[in-house]
Every structure is written in structure tokens, then in C-alpha cells.
Amino acid sequence: LKITNFFNFSEKFPTFTQTEFVRKMVARARRFFRDKMERIKKERGIFIIIIYYYFYQYSIFH
């Protein structure tokens, strides 16, 4: 009975650590993208001007 309990525990344990790892990675990625989006919001005007400039050049030369 102790052996079966040990095997059940060892089966459950890795999945738990994996979900914890995934949760940490998702939280880290979400924080990273939130910082990126805040930066983009601040620089959005310049960003849009650059994009329009490139589209303008593309429409002229092609």
C-alpha cells in the first residue's frame, strides 16, 4: 500500500511542478508584454509616423 501511494504521489508531483512552471512563465510573459504595450502607447505617435512613412515610400517606389 505504501508503494502504490508513493507511485501515485510521484505521478502527481511532476505535473504539479509543470503547471507551476507554466504559470510562472505565463505571468512573466504577460508582465513583459504589458511593459511593451505601455512603451508602445507612449511612442505610438512616432511609431505610426514611421509606418506611414514606410508605406509612403513603398507606394512611390513600387
PDB file of N, CA and C in Angstrom:
ATOM      1  N   LEU A   1       0.833  -1.206   0.000  1.00  0.00           N
ATOM      2  CA  LEU A   1       0.000   0.000   0.000  1.00  0.00           C
ATOM      3  C   LEU A   1       0.869   1.259   0.000  1.00  0.00           C
ATOM      4  N   LYS A   2       1.967   1.215   0.750  1.00  0.00           N
ATOM      5  CA  LYS A   2       2.869   2.371   0.740  1.00  0.00           C
ATOM      6  C   LYS A   2       3.487   2.582  -0.637  1.00  0.00           C
ATOM      7  N   ILE A   3       3.807   1.484  -1.315  1.00  0.00           N
ATOM      8  CA  ILE A   3       4.444   1.597  -2.630  1.00  0.00           C
ATOM      9  C   ILE A   3       3.490   2.249  -3.634  1.00  0.00           C
ATOM     10  N   THR A   4       2.228   1.820  -3.640  1.00  0.00           N
ATOM     11  CA  THR A   4       1.263   2.401  -4.571  1.00  0.00           C
ATOM     12  C   THR A   4       1.048   3.880  -4.263  1.00  0.00           C
ATOM     13  N   ASN A   5       1.000   4.243  -2.987  1.00  0.00           N
ATOM     14  CA  ASN A   5       0.870   5.653  -2.628  1.00  0.00           C
ATOM     15  C   ASN A   5       2.060   6.454  -3.148  1.00  0.00           C
ATOM     16  N   PHE A   6       3.250   5.875  -3.010  1.00  0.00           N
ATOM     17  CA  PHE A   6       4.450   6.559  -3.490  1.00  0.00           C
ATOM     18  C   PHE A   6       4.379   6.779  -5.001  1.00  0.00           C
ATOM     19  N   PHE A   7       3.941   5.745  -5.731  1.00  0.00           N
ATOM     20  CA  PHE A   7       3.850   5.881  -7.187  1.00  0.00           C
ATOM     21  C   PHE A   7       2.796   6.919  -7.579  1.00  0.00           C
ATOM     22  N   ASN A   8       1.678   6.926  -6.904  1.00  0.00           N
ATOM     23  CA  ASN A   8       0.657   7.931  -7.187  1.00  0.00           C
ATOM     24  C   ASN A   8       1.192   9.335  -6.934  1.00  0.00           C
ATOM     25  N   PHE A   9       1.924   9.487  -5.829  1.00  0.00           N
ATOM     26  CA  PHE A   9       2.500  10.791  -5.499  1.00  0.00           C
ATOM     27  C   PHE A   9       3.505  11.216  -6.566  1.00  0.00           C
ATOM     28  N   SER A  10       4.379  10.277  -6.973  1.00  0.00           N
ATOM     29  CA  SER A  10       5.397  10.614  -7.963  1.00  0.00           C
ATOM     30  C   SER A  10       4.761  10.918  -9.318  1.00  0.00           C
ATOM     31  N   GLU A  11       3.592  10.351  -9.605  1.00  0.00           N
ATOM     32  CA  GLU A  11       2.891  10.709 -10.836  1.00  0.00           C
ATOM     33  C   GLU A  11       2.290  12.112 -10.748  1.00  0.00           C
ATOM     34  N   LYS A  12       1.728  12.448  -9.598  1.00  0.00           N
ATOM     35  CA  LYS A  12       1.094  13.759  -9.458  1.00  0.00           C
ATOM     36  C   LYS A  12       2.124  14.884  -9.363  1.00  0.00           C
ATOM     37  N   PHE A  13       3.266  14.595  -8.758  1.00  0.00           N
ATOM     38  CA  PHE A  13       4.217  15.667  -8.441  1.00  0.00           C
ATOM     39  C   PHE A  13       4.772  16.382  -9.681  1.00  0.00           C
ATOM     40  N   PRO A  14       5.239  15.646 -10.716  1.00  0.00           N
ATOM     41  CA  PRO A  14       5.796  16.350 -11.878  1.00  0.00           C
ATOM     42  C   PRO A  14       4.776  17.252 -12.570  1.00  0.00           C
ATOM     43  N   THR A  15       3.534  16.777 -12.689  1.00  0.00           N
ATOM     44  CA  THR A  15       2.522  17.611 -13.338  1.00  0.00           C
ATOM     45  C   THR A  15       2.300  18.895 -12.535  1.00  0.00           C
ATOM     46  N   PHE A  16       2.347  18.784 -11.209  1.00  0.00           N
ATOM     47  CA  PHE A  16       2.196  19.977 -10.373  1.00  0.00           C
ATOM     48  C   PHE A  16       3.324  20.965 -10.638  1.00  0.00           C
ATOM     49  N   THR A  17       4.570  20.459 -10.676  1.00  0.00           N
ATOM     50  CA  THR A  17       5.697  21.356 -10.919  1.00  0.00           C
ATOM     51  C   THR A  17       5.606  21.953 -12.319  1.00  0.00           C
ATOM     52  N   GLN A  18       5.141  21.168 -13.285  1.00  0.00           N
ATOM     53  CA  GLN A  18       4.994  21.693 -14.641  1.00  0.00           C
ATOM     54  C   GLN A  18       3.968  22.818 -14.684  1.00  0.00           C
ATOM     55  N   THR A  19       2.833  22.624 -14.021  1.00  0.00           N
ATOM     56  CA  THR A  19       1.815  23.674 -14.040  1.00  0.00           C
ATOM     57  C   THR A  19       2.324  24.927 -13.338  1.00  0.00           C
ATOM     58  N   GLU A  20       3.067  24.752 -12.237  1.00  0.00           N
ATOM     59  CA  GLU A  20       3.662  25.910 -11.562  1.00  0.00           C
ATOM     60  C   GLU A  20       4.626  26.630 -12.501  1.00  0.00           C
ATOM     61  N   PHE A  21       5.463  25.862 -13.189  1.00  0.00           N
ATOM     62  CA  PHE A  21       6.435  26.447 -14.116  1.00  0.00           C
ATOM     63  C   PHE A  21       5.722  27.208 -15.229  1.00  0.00           C
ATOM     64  N   VAL A  22       4.689  26.571 -15.797  1.00  0.00           N
ATOM     65  CA  VAL A  22       3.935  27.214 -16.881  1.00  0.00           C
ATOM     66  C   VAL A  22       3.279  28.492 -16.381  1.00  0.00           C
ATOM     67  N   ARG A  23       2.719  28.420 -15.171  1.00  0.00           N
ATOM     68  CA  ARG A  23       2.053  29.604 -14.618  1.00  0.00           C
ATOM     69  C   ARG A  23       3.049  30.749 -14.430  1.00  0.00           C
ATOM     70  N   LYS A  24       4.251  30.409 -13.935  1.00  0.00           N
ATOM     71  CA  LYS A  24       5.277  31.446 -13.765  1.00  0.00           C
ATOM     72  C   LYS A  24       5.688  32.032 -15.106  1.00  0.00           C
ATOM     73  N   MET A  25       5.861  31.163 -16.103  1.00  0.00           N
ATOM     74  CA  MET A  25       6.265  31.642 -17.418  1.00  0.00           C
ATOM     75  C   MET A  25       5.190  32.535 -18.026  1.00  0.00           C
ATOM     76  N   VAL A  26       3.931  32.133 -17.879  1.00  0.00           N
ATOM     77  CA  VAL A  26       2.832  32.938 -18.419  1.00  0.00           C
ATOM     78  C   VAL A  26       2.785  34.296 -17.735  1.00  0.00           C
ATOM     79  N   ALA A  27       2.956  34.303 -16.415  1.00  0.00           N
ATOM     80  CA  ALA A  27       2.939  35.569 -15.679  1.00  0.00           C
ATOM     81  C   ALA A  27       4.089  36.459 -16.128  1.00  0.00           C
ATOM     82  N   ARG A  28       5.258  35.846 -16.330  1.00  0.00           N
ATOM     83  CA  ARG A  28       6.418  36.623 -16.772  1.00  0.00           C
ATOM     84  C   ARG A  28       6.186  37.191 -18.168  1.00  0.00           C
ATOM     85  N   ALA A  29       5.649  36.362 -19.062  1.00  0.00           N
ATOM     86  CA  ALA A  29       5.383  36.818 -20.427  1.00  0.00           C
ATOM     87  C   ALA A  29       4.344  37.930 -20.431  1.00  0.00           C
ATOM     88  N   ARG A  30       3.288  37.753 -19.596  1.00  0.00           N
ATOM     89  CA  ARG A  30       2.230  38.763 -19.533  1.00  0.00           C
ATOM     90  C   ARG A  30       2.789  40.089 -19.034  1.00  0.00           C
ATOM     91  N   ARG A  31       3.646  40.042 -18.009  1.00  0.00           N
ATOM     92  CA  ARG A  31       4.260  41.258 -17.485  1.00  0.00           C
ATOM     93  C   ARG A  31       5.134  41.908 -18.557  1.00  0.00           C
ATOM     94  N   PHE A  32       5.917  41.090 -19.278  1.00  0.00           N
ATOM     95  CA  PHE A  32       6.792  41.592 -20.332  1.00  0.00           C
ATOM     96  C   PHE A  32       5.980  42.305 -21.407  1.00  0.00           C
ATOM     97  N   PHE A  33       4.888  41.651 -21.862  1.00  0.00           N
ATOM     98  CA  PHE A  33       4.081  42.255 -22.921  1.00  0.00           C
ATOM     99  C   PHE A  33       3.362  43.498 -22.429  1.00  0.00           C
ATOM    100  N   ARG A  34       2.970  43.526 -21.129  1.00  0.00           N
ATOM    101  CA  ARG A  34       2.327  44.724 -20.595  1.00  0.00           C
ATOM    102  C   ARG A  34       3.302  45.898 -20.625  1.00  0.00           C
ATOM    103  N   ASP A  35       4.576  45.642 -20.245  1.00  0.00           N
ATOM    104  CA  ASP A  35       5.583  46.697 -20.315  1.00  0.00           C
ATOM    105  C   ASP A  35       5.776  47.157 -21.754  1.00  0.00           C
ATOM    106  N   LYS A  36       5.821  46.206 -22.682  1.00  0.00           N
ATOM    107  CA  LYS A  36       5.973  46.557 -24.095  1.00  0.00           C
ATOM    108  C   LYS A  36       4.804  47.420 -24.568  1.00  0.00           C
ATOM    109  N   MET A  37       3.584  47.035 -24.191  1.00  0.00           N
ATOM    110  CA  MET A  37       2.414  47.779 -24.644  1.00  0.00           C
ATOM    111  C   MET A  37       2.405  49.188 -24.065  1.00  0.00           C
ATOM    112  N   GLU A  38       2.809  49.329 -22.802  1.00  0.00           N
ATOM    113  CA  GLU A  38       2.893  50.669 -22.212  1.00  0.00           C
ATOM    114  C   GLU A  38       3.887  51.521 -22.989  1.00  0.00           C
ATOM    115  N   ARG A  39       5.037  50.933 -23.335  1.00  0.00           N
ATOM    116  CA  ARG A  39       6.045  51.671 -24.088  1.00  0.00           C
ATOM    117  C   ARG A  39       5.511  52.044 -25.468  1.00  0.00           C
ATOM    118  N   ILE A  40       4.790  51.106 -26.104  1.00  0.00           N
ATOM    119  CA  ILE A  40       4.239  51.380 -27.436  1.00  0.00           C
ATOM    120  C   ILE A  40       3.196  52.489 -27.358  1.00  0.00           C
ATOM    121  N   LYS A  41       2.369  52.479 -26.311  1.00  0.00           N
ATOM    122  CA  LYS A  41       1.367  53.536 -26.167  1.00  0.00           C
ATOM    123  C   LYS A  41       2.027  54.904 -26.073  1.00  0.00           C
ATOM    124  N   LYS A  42       3.146  54.987 -25.348  1.00  0.00           N
ATOM    125  CA  LYS A  42       3.846  56.268 -25.228  1.00  0.00           C
ATOM    126  C   LYS A  42       4.430  56.700 -26.561  1.00  0.00           C
ATOM    127  N   GLU A  43       4.966  55.733 -27.313  1.00  0.00           N
ATOM    128  CA  GLU A  43       5.654  56.057 -28.563  1.00  0.00           C
ATOM    129  C   GLU A  43       4.769  55.825 -29.779  1.00  0.00           C
ATOM    130  N   ARG A  44       3.470  55.712 -29.572  1.00  0.00           N
ATOM    131  CA  ARG A  44       2.582  55.323 -30.672  1.00  0.00           C
ATOM    132  C   ARG A  44       2.597  56.350 -31.792  1.00  0.00           C
ATOM    133  N   GLY A  45       2.633  57.636 -31.440  1.00  0.00           N
ATOM    134  CA  GLY A  45       2.631  58.675 -32.462  1.00  0.00           C
ATOM    135  C   GLY A  45       3.809  58.536 -33.404  1.00  0.00           C
ATOM    136  N   ILE A  46       5.012  58.407 -32.828  1.00  0.00           N
ATOM    137  CA  ILE A  46       6.223  58.245 -33.633  1.00  0.00           C
ATOM    138  C   ILE A  46       6.130  56.963 -34.449  1.00  0.00           C
ATOM    139  N   PHE A  47       5.649  55.889 -33.798  1.00  0.00           N
ATOM    140  CA  PHE A  47       5.538  54.583 -34.447  1.00  0.00           C
ATOM    141  C   PHE A  47       4.643  54.666 -35.679  1.00  0.00           C
ATOM    142  N   ILE A  48       3.485  55.321 -35.532  1.00  0.00           N
ATOM    143  CA  ILE A  48       2.540  55.449 -36.648  1.00  0.00           C
ATOM    144  C   ILE A  48       3.150  56.286 -37.762  1.00  0.00           C
ATOM    145  N   ILE A  49       3.859  57.359 -37.394  1.00  0.00           N
ATOM    146  CA  ILE A  49       4.503  58.198 -38.407  1.00  0.00           C
ATOM    147  C   ILE A  49       5.507  57.378 -39.208  1.00  0.00           C
ATOM    148  N   ILE A  50       6.304  56.555 -38.503  1.00  0.00           N
ATOM    149  CA  ILE A  50       7.299  55.721 -39.191  1.00  0.00           C
ATOM    150  C   ILE A  50       6.614  54.748 -40.143  1.00  0.00           C
ATOM    151  N   ILE A  51       5.536  54.119 -39.678  1.00  0.00           N
ATOM    152  CA  ILE A  51       4.821  53.157 -40.526  1.00  0.00           C
ATOM    153  C   ILE A  51       4.259  53.852 -41.762  1.00  0.00           C
ATOM    154  N   TYR A  52       3.637  55.026 -41.576  1.00  0.00           N
ATOM    155  CA  TYR A  52       3.100  55.753 -42.717  1.00  0.00           C
ATOM    156  C   TYR A  52       4.213  56.177 -43.668  1.00  0.00           C
ATOM    157  N   TYR A  53       5.365  56.547 -43.115  1.00  0.00           N
ATOM    158  CA  TYR A  53       6.496  56.936 -43.941  1.00  0.00           C
ATOM    159  C   TYR A  53       6.941  55.778 -44.825  1.00  0.00           C
ATOM    160  N   TYR A  54       7.034  54.570 -44.213  1.00  0.00           N
ATOM    161  CA  TYR A  54       7.450  53.409 -44.998  1.00  0.00           C
ATOM    162  C   TYR A  54       6.409  53.046 -46.052  1.00  0.00           C
ATOM    163  N   PHE A  55       5.122  53.133 -45.702  1.00  0.00           N
ATOM    164  CA  PHE A  55       4.079  52.863 -46.694  1.00  0.00           C
ATOM    165  C   PHE A  55       4.139  53.888 -47.828  1.00  0.00           C
ATOM    166  N   TYR A  56       4.418  55.134 -47.483  1.00  0.00           N
ATOM    167  CA  TYR A  56       4.530  56.205 -48.467  1.00  0.00           C
ATOM    168  C   TYR A  56       5.665  55.908 -49.442  1.00  0.00           C
ATOM    169  N   GLN A  57       6.829  55.568 -48.896  1.00  0.00           N
ATOM    170  CA  GLN A  57       7.967  55.220 -49.747  1.00  0.00           C
ATOM    171  C   GLN A  57       7.644  54.018 -50.625  1.00  0.00           C
ATOM    172  N   TYR A  58       7.002  53.007 -50.024  1.00  0.00           N
ATOM    173  CA  TYR A  58       6.686  51.785 -50.762  1.00  0.00           C
ATOM    174  C   TYR A  58       5.750  52.093 -51.924  1.00  0.00           C
ATOM    175  N   SER A  59       4.762  52.957 -51.674  1.00  0.00           N
ATOM    176  CA  SER A  59       3.802  53.287 -52.724  1.00  0.00           C
ATOM    177  C   SER A  59       4.464  54.114 -53.826  1.00  0.00           C
ATOM    178  N   ILE A  60       5.484  54.894 -53.499  1.00  0.00           N
ATOM    179  CA  ILE A  60       6.176  55.680 -54.524  1.00  0.00           C
ATOM    180  C   ILE A  60       7.054  54.775 -55.389  1.00  0.00           C
ATOM    181  N   PHE A  61       7.863  53.948 -54.751  1.00  0.00           N
ATOM    182  CA  PHE A  61       8.898  53.216 -55.480  1.00  0.00           C
ATOM    183  C   PHE A  61       8.377  51.965 -56.167  1.00  0.00           C
ATOM    184  N   HIS A  62       7.175  51.521 -55.848  1.00  0.00           N
ATOM    185  CA  HIS A  62       6.661  50.294 -56.479  1.00  0.00           C
ATOM    186  C   HIS A  62       5.406  50.636 -57.275  1.00  0.00           C
TER     187      HIS A  62
END
